[in-house]
Short mmCIF file of C-alpha atoms and ligand atoms in Angstrom, two decimals:
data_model
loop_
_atom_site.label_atom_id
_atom_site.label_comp_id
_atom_site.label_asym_id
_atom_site.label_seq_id
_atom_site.Cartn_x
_atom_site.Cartn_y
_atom_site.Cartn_z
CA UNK A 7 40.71 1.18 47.05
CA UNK A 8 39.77 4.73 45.40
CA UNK A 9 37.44 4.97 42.51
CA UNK A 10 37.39 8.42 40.68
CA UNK A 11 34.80 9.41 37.92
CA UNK A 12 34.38 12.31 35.52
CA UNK A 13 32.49 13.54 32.43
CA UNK A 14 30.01 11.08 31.76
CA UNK A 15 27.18 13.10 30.99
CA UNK A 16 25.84 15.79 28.55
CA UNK A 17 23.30 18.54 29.47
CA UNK A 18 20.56 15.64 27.51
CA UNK A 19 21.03 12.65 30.10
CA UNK A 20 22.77 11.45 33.19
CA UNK A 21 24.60 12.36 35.93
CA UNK A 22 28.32 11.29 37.07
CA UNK A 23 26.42 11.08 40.46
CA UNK A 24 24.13 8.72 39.96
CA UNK A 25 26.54 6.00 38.67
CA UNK A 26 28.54 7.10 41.63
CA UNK A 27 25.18 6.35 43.66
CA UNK A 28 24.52 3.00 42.09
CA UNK A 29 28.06 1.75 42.49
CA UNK A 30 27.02 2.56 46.47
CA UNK A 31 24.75 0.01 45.80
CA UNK A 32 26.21 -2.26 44.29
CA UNK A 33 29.84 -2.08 46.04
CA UNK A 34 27.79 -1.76 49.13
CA UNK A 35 26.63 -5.45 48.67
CA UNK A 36 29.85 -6.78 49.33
CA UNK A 37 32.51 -4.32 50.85
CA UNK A 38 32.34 -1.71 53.68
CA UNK A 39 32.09 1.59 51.32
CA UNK A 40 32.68 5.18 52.75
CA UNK A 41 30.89 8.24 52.47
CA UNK A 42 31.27 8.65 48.49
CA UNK A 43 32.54 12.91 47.31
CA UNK A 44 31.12 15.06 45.06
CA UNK A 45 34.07 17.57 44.72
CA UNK A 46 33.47 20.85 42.66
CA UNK A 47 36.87 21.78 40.73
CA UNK A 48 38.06 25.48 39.12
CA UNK A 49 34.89 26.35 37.75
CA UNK A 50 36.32 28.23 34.90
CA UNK A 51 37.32 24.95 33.10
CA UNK A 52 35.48 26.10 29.21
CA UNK A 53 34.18 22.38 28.97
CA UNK A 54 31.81 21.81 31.93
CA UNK A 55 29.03 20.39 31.64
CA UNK A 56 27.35 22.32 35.16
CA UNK A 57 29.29 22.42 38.00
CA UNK A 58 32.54 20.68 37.03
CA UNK A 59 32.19 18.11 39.63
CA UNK A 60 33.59 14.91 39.88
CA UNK A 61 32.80 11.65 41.97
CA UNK A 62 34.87 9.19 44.08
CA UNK A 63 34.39 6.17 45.90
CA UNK A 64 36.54 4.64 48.42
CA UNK A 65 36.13 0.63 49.36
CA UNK A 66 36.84 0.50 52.87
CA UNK A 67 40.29 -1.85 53.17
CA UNK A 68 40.12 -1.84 57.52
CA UNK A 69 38.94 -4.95 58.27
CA UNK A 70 40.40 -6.79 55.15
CA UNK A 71 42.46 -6.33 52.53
CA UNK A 72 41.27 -6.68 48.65
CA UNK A 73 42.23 -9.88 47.01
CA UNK A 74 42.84 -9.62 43.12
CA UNK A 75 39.94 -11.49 42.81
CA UNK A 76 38.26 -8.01 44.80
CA UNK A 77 40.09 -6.18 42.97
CA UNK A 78 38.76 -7.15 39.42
CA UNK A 79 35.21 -7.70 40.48
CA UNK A 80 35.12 -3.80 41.50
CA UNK A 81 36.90 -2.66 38.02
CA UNK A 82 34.38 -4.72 36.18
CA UNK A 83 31.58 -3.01 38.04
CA UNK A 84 32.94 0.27 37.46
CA UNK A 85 33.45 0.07 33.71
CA UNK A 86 30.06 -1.61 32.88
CA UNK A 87 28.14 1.13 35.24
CA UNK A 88 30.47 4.02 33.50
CA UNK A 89 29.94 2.55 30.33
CA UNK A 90 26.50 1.79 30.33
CA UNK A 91 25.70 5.49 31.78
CA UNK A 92 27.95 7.98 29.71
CA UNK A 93 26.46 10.10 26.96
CA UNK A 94 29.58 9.07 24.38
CA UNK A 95 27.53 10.61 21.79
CA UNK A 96 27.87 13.98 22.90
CA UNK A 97 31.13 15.69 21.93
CA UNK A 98 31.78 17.37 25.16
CA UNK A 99 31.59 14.01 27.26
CA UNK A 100 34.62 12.87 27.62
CA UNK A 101 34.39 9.98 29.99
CA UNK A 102 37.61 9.12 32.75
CA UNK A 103 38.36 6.37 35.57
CA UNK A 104 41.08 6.54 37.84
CA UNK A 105 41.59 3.76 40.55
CA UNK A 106 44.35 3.87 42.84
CA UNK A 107 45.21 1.40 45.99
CA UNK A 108 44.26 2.07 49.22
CA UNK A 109 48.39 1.89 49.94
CA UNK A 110 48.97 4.29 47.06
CA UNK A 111 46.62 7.15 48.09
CA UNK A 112 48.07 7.03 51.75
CA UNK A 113 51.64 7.07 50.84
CA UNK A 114 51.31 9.91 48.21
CA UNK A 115 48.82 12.35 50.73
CA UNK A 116 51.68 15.07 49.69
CA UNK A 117 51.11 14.88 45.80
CA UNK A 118 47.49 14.14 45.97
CA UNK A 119 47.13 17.53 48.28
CA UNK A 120 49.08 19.53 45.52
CA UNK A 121 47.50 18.26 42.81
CA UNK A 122 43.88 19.28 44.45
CA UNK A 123 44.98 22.45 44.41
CA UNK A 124 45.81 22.67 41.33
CA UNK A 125 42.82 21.39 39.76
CA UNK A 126 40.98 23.90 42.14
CA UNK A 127 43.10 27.39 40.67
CA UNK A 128 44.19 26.15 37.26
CA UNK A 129 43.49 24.98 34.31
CA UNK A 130 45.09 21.33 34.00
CA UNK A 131 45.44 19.12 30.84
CA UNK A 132 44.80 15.51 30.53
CA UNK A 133 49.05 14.78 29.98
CA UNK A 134 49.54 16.14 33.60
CA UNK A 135 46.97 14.67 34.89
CA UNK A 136 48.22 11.23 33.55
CA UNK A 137 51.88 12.49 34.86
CA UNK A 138 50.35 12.38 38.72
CA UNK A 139 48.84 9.47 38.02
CA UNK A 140 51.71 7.18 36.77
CA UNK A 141 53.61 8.85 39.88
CA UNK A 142 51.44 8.00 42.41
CA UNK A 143 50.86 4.31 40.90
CA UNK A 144 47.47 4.83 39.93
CA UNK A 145 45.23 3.13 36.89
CA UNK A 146 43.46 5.43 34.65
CA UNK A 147 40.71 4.71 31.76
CA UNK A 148 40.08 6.87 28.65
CA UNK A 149 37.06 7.05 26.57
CA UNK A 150 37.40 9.55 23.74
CA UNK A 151 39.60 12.54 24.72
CA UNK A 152 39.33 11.08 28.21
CA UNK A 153 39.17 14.93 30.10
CA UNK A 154 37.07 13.03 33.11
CA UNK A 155 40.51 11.65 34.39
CA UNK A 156 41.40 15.04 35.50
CA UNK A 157 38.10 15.62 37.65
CA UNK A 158 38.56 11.79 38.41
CA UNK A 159 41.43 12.35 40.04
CA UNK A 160 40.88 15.62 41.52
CA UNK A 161 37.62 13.86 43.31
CA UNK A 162 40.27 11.50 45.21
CA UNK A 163 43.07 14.36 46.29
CA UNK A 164 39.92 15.93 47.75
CA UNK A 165 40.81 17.18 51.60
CA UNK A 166 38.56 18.75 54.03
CA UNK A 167 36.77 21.12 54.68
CA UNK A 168 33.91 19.30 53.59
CA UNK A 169 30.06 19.86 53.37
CA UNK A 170 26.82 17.58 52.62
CA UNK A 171 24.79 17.40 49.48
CA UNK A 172 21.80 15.26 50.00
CA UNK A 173 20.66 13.90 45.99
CA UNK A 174 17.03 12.87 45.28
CA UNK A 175 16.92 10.59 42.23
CA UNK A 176 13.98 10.59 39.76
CA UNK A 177 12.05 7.25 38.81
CA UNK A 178 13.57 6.35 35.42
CA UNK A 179 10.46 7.28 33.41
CA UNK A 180 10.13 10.60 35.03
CA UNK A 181 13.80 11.49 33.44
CA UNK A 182 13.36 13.94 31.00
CA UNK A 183 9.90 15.73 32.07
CA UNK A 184 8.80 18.54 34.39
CA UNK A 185 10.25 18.06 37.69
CA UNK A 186 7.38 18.11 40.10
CA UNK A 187 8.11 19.75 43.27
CA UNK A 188 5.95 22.08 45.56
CA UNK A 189 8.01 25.55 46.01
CA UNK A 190 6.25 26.31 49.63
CA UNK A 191 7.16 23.08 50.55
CA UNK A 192 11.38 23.72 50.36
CA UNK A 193 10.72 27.66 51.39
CA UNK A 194 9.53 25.83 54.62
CA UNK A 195 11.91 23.23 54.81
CA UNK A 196 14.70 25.53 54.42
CA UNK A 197 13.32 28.03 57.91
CA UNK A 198 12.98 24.87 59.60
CA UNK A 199 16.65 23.75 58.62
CA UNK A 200 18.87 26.86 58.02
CA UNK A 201 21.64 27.56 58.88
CA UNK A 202 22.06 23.70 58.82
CA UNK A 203 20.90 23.60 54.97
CA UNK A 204 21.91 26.44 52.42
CA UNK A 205 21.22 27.56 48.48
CA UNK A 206 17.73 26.22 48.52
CA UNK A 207 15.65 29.02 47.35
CA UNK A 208 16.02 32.29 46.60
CA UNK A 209 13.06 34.42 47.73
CA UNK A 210 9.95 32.34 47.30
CA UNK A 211 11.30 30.09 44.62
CA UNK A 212 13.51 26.44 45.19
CA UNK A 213 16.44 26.30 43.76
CA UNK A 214 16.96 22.45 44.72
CA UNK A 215 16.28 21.79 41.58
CA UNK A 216 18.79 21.05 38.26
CA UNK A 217 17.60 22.21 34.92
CA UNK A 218 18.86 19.89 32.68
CA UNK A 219 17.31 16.61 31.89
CA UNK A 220 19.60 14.35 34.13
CA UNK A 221 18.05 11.79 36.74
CA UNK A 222 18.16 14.31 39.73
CA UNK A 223 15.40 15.36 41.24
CA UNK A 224 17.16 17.89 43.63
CA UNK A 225 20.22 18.52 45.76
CA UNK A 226 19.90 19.67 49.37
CA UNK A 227 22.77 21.37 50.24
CA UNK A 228 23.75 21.27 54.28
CA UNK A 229 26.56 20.92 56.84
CA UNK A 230 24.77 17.87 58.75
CA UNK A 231 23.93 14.53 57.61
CA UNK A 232 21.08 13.81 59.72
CA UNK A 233 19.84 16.68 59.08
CA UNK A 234 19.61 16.81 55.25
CA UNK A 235 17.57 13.73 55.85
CA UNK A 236 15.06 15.66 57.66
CA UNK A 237 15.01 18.03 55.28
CA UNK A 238 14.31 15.75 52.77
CA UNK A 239 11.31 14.55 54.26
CA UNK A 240 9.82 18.14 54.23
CA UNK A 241 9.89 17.85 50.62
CA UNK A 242 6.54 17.64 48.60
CA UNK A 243 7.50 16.30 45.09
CA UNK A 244 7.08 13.53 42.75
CA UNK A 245 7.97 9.90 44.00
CA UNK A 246 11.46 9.50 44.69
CA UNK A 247 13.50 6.92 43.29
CA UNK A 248 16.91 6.82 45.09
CA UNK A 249 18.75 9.27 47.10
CA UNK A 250 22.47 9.41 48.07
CA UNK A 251 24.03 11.68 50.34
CA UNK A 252 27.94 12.93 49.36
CA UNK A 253 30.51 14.88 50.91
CA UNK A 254 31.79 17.63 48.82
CA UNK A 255 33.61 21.00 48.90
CA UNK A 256 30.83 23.09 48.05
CA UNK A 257 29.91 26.27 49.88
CA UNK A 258 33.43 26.23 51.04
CA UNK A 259 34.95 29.08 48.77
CA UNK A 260 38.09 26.66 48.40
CA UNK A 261 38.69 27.69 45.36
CA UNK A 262 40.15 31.12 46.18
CA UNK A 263 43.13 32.40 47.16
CA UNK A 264 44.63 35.62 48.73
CA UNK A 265 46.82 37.19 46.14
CA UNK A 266 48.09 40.71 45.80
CA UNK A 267 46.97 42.38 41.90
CA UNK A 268 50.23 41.66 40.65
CA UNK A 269 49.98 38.37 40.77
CA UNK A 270 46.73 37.62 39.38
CA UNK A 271 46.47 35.83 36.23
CA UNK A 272 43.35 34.67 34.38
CA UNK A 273 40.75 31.58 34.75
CA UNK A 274 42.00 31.25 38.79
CA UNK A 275 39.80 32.46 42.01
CA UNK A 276 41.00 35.36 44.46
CA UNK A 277 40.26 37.19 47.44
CA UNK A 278 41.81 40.36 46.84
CA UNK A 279 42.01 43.71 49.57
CA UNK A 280 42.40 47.49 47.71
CA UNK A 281 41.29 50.70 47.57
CA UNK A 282 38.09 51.84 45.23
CA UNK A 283 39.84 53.65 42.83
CA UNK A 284 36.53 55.40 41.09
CA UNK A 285 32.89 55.44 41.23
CA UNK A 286 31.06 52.32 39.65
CA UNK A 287 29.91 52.52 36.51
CA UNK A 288 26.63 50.58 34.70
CA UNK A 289 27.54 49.36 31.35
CA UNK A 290 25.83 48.15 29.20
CA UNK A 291 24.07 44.70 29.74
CA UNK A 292 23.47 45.46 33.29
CA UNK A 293 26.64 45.27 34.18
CA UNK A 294 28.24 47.54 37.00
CA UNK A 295 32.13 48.03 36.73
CA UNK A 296 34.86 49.80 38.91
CA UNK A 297 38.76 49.46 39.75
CA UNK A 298 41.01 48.24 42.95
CA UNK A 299 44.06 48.82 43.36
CA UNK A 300 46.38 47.49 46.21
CA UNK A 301 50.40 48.52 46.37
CA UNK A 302 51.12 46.36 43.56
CA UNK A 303 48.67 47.53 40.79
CA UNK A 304 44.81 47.73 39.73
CA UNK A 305 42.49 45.29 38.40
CA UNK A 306 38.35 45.85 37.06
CA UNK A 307 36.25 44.10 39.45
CA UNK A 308 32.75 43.24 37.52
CA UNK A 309 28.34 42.38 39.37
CA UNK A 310 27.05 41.29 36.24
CA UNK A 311 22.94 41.02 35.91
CA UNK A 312 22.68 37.25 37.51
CA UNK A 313 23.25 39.18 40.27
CA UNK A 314 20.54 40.72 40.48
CA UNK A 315 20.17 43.31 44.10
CA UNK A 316 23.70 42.96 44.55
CA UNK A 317 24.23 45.31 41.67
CA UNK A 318 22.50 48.12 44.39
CA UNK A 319 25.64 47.32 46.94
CA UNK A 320 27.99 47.44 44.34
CA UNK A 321 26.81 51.03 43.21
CA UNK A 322 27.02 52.47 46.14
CA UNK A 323 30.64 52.14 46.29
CA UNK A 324 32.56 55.09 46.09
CA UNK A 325 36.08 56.01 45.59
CA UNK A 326 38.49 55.51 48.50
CA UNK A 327 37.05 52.85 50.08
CA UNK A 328 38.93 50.22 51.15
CA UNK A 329 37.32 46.60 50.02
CA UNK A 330 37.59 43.02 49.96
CA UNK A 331 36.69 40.88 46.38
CA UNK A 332 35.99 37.74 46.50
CA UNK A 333 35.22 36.15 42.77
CA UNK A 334 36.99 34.02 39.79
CA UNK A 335 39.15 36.35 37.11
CA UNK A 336 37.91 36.41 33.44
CA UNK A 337 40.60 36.12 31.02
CA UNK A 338 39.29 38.19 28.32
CA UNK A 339 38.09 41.11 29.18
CA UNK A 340 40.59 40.31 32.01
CA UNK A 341 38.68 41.40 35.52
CA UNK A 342 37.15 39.81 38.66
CA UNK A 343 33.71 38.39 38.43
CA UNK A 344 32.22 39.34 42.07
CA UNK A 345 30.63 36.57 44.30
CA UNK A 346 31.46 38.45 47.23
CA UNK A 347 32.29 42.18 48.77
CA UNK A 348 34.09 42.51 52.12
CA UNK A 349 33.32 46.67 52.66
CA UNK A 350 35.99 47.15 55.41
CA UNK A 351 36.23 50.86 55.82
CA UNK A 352 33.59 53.77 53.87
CA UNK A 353 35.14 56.82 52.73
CA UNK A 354 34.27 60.00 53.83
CA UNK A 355 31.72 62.05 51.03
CA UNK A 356 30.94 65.49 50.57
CA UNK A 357 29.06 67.58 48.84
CA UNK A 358 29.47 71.56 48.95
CA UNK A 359 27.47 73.60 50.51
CA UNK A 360 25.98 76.33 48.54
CA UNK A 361 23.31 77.89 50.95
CA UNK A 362 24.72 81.53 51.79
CA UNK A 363 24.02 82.64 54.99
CA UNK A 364 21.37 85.50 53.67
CA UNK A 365 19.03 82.66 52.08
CA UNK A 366 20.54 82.89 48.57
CA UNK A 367 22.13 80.30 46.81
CA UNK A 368 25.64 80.22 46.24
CA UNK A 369 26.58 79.99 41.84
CA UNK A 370 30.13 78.85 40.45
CA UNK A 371 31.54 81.24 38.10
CA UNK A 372 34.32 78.76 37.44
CA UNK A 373 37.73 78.01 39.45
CA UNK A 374 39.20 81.23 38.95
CA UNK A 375 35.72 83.66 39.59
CA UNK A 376 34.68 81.05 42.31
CA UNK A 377 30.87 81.43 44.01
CA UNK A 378 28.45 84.25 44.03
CA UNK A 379 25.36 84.54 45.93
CA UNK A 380 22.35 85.16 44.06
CA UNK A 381 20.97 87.44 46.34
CA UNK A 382 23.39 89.25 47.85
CA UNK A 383 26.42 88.78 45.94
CA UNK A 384 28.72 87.62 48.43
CA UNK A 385 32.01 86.06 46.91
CA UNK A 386 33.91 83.04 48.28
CA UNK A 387 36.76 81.73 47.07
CA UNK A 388 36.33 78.58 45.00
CA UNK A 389 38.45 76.25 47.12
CA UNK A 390 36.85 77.69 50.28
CA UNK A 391 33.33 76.47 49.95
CA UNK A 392 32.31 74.77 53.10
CA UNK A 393 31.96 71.13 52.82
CA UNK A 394 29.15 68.86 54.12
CA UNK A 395 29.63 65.27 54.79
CA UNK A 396 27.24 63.01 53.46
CA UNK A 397 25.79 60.22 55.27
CA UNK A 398 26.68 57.19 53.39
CA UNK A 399 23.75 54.71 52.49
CA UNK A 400 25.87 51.58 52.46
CA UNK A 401 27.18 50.05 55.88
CA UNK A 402 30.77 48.01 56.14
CA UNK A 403 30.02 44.75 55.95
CA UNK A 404 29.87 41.41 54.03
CA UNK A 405 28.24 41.29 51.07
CA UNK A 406 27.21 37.83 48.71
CA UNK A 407 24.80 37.50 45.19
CA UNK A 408 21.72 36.05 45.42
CA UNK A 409 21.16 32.53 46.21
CA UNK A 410 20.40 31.68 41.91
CA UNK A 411 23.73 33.26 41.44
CA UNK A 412 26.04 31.73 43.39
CA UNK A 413 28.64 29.43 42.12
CA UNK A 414 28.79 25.69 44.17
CA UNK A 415 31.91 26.34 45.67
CA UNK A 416 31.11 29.90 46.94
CA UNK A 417 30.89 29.75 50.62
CA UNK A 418 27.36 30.88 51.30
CA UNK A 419 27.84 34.32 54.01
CA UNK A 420 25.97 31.86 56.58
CA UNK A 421 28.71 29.64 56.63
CA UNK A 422 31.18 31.84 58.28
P1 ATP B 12 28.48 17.46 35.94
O1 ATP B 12 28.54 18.39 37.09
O2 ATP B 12 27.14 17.25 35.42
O3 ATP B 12 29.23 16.17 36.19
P2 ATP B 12 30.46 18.99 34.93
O4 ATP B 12 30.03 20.39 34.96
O5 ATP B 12 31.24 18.39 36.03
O6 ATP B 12 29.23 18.11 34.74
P3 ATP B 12 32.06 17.70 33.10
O7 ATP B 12 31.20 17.14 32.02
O8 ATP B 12 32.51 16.82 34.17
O9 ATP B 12 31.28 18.91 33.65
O10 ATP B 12 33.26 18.44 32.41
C1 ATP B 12 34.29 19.08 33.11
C2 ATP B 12 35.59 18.54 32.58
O11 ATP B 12 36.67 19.35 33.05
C3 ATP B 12 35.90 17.14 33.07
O12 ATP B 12 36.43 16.43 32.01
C4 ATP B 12 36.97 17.34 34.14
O13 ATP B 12 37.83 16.25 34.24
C5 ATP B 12 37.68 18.54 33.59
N1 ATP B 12 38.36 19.35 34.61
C6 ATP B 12 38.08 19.46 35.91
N2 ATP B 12 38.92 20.34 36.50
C7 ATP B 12 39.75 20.78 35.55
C8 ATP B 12 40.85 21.69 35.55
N3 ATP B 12 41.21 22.33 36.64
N4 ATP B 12 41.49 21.90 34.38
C9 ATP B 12 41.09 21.27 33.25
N5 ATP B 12 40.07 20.41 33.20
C10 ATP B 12 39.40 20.16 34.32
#
């Protein structure tokens, strides 16, 4: 049997994961339960509370079947847990359950495939969502506006590839204050574990830890389970509580696609291959624009100030080069938010050279005049100024933000 569980908590308490992590517990008691998902869906959904992530379960049916009896025992402990951990005062929360039979989810792989994708590039609504659900014979549960059952659901249709998130859990009266966890301590852990581990600090400073007042202590992000439990004994901090380790999608860019400019249409996430079509340009708010265009149009591709350094790549850009951008498209202004740059091929620059051979210096006197020495008052035409090529301070390469400014999903450059 699969349990799905969305949007149960509000940036002032909880954390879908940590019912997910005591229905472990509690499911554990009496059934065989698999490795439980965090899965990270199109993170340009307006109404997330973080990370738009939701949780699933799965009771494991191998040895023996559920009875009804099962069956109703597991719903019970669902609701109660859901219920008795969802901020329903908080407008945005907007709580959803979705169970579906173990027979269900393996005769409707097909549908449950599509419909991850979909909640990975669109933006769904809560009738289609109920649509795939009737379909497939599933059971869904609304509180309020009931948005969770889309995340819910999109939790179950999960399919690899997969990574690890290893979640620390606070002691209940520690909710709400200072986290207290030593910064050295994680800069360590994460030499000794990369490139097994990922996302955990960015220059001297963790960034294991969540900022909002939920019951997590931190997240240790990794592609190994065994290891992520190393790592989280490197960890000085506060007394832990609990910890759960989930699979989930992030780091795994799964979220984008490959699509030609055409065909790009707001609130999705691309991977898109052009030409530089001018110089960037810093705008105002620290933001550094320019243009690609492929052989179907152009589109503005955008490093805003979260991303810090990465602004200093981006600049360096020049016209004619030929580039790969990965990111998620804005709808308004419409243009691609970078998380990535793929510099395939630099373009040749030059710069004229104005040193005449007598020493002098070489002075426009417009297109039609063109230059005059100084000194000796050679002429040359304008368009026959020698050129000098100028060595490029960028290399081809692959190019991600900072750590603090990537998204979950992005796959971290030390993934691939
Ligand atoms: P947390 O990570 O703390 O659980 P969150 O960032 O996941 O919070 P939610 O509170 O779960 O945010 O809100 C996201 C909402 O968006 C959920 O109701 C989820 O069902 C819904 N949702 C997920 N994917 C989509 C999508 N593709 N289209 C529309 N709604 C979606």
């Amino acid at each position: 049997m699969l349990i799905g569980i969305d949007d149960t908590d509000s940036r002032e308490r909880y954390c879908t994961t940590y019912i997910g992590m005591l229905l472990m517990e509690e499911l554990g008691k009496r059934y065989k339960m698999d490795t439980p998902k965090l899965i990270r869906m199109n993170p340009m959904v307006k109404y997330k509370t973080r990370g738009n992530g939701g949780v699933s379960l799965r009771v494991m049916e191998d040895e023996k079947k559920l009875t009804e009896n099962d069956i109703d025992y597991i719903k019970k402990t669902v609701i109660n847990l859901v219920e008795k951990y969802s901020d329903f005062e908080c407008e945005n929360t907007n709580p959803g359950i979705v169970f579906l039979s173990e027979k269900n989810y393996r005769k409707n792989k097909e549908i449950l495939k599509n419909y991850y994708k979909k909640v990975l590039y669109d933006i769904i609504t809560v009738d289609y969502a109920k649509k795939i659900i009737n379909k497939i014979g599933g059971e869904y549960i609304i509180y309020k506006k009931g948005h969770g059952i889309i995340g819910a659901l999109g939790s179950i249709s999960s399919v690899a590839p997969y990574t690890y998130e290893l979640l620390a859990y606070r002691k209940k009266e520690n909710w709400g204050t200072k986290r207290i966890i030593d910064d050295k301590s994680v800069v360590e852990m994460d030499k000794k574990t990369i490139p097994f581990t990922f996302n955990n600090v960015d220059g001297e400073k963790q960034i294991i830890a969540p900022n909002t007042k939920c019951p997590v202590l931190y997240g240790i992000r990794g592609i190994k389970k065994d290891i992520l439990l190393d790592a989280m004994k490197m960890v000085k901090c506060e007394e832990i509580d609990k910890y759960m380790i989930y699979k989930t999608n992030q780091g795994t860019d799964v979220n984008l696609r490959y699509m030609k400019i055409k065909d790009i249409y707001p609130n999705t996430g691309v991977i898109i291959y052009g030409t530089v079509v001018n110089n960037p340009k810093d705008i105002a708010g620290g933001i550094v624009v320019f243009e690609v265009e492929d052989n179907t149009g152009k589109i503005t591709c955008v490093a805003y100030e979260p991303t810090k350094d990465f602004r200093n790549i981006v600049r360096k850009l020049r016209k004619g080069d030929i580039v790969g951008v990965y990111g998620t498209v804005r709808e308004e202004p419409f243009e691609i938010n970078i998380e990535k740059l793929k510099i395939l091929k630099l373009s040749k620059e030059y710069i004229k050279d104005k040193k005449c051979s007598c020493g002098g210096t070489l002075k426009s006197r417009g297109v039609k005049s063109g230059y005059v020495c100084n000194k000796c008052g050679k002429k040359i035409k304008y368009n026959e100024i020698k050129l000098i090529e100028v060595k490029r301070d960028i290399k081809e390469g692959f190019y991600e933000v900072p750590p603090s400014a990537r998204r979950h999903l992005s796959k971290p450059l030390i993934l691939f």
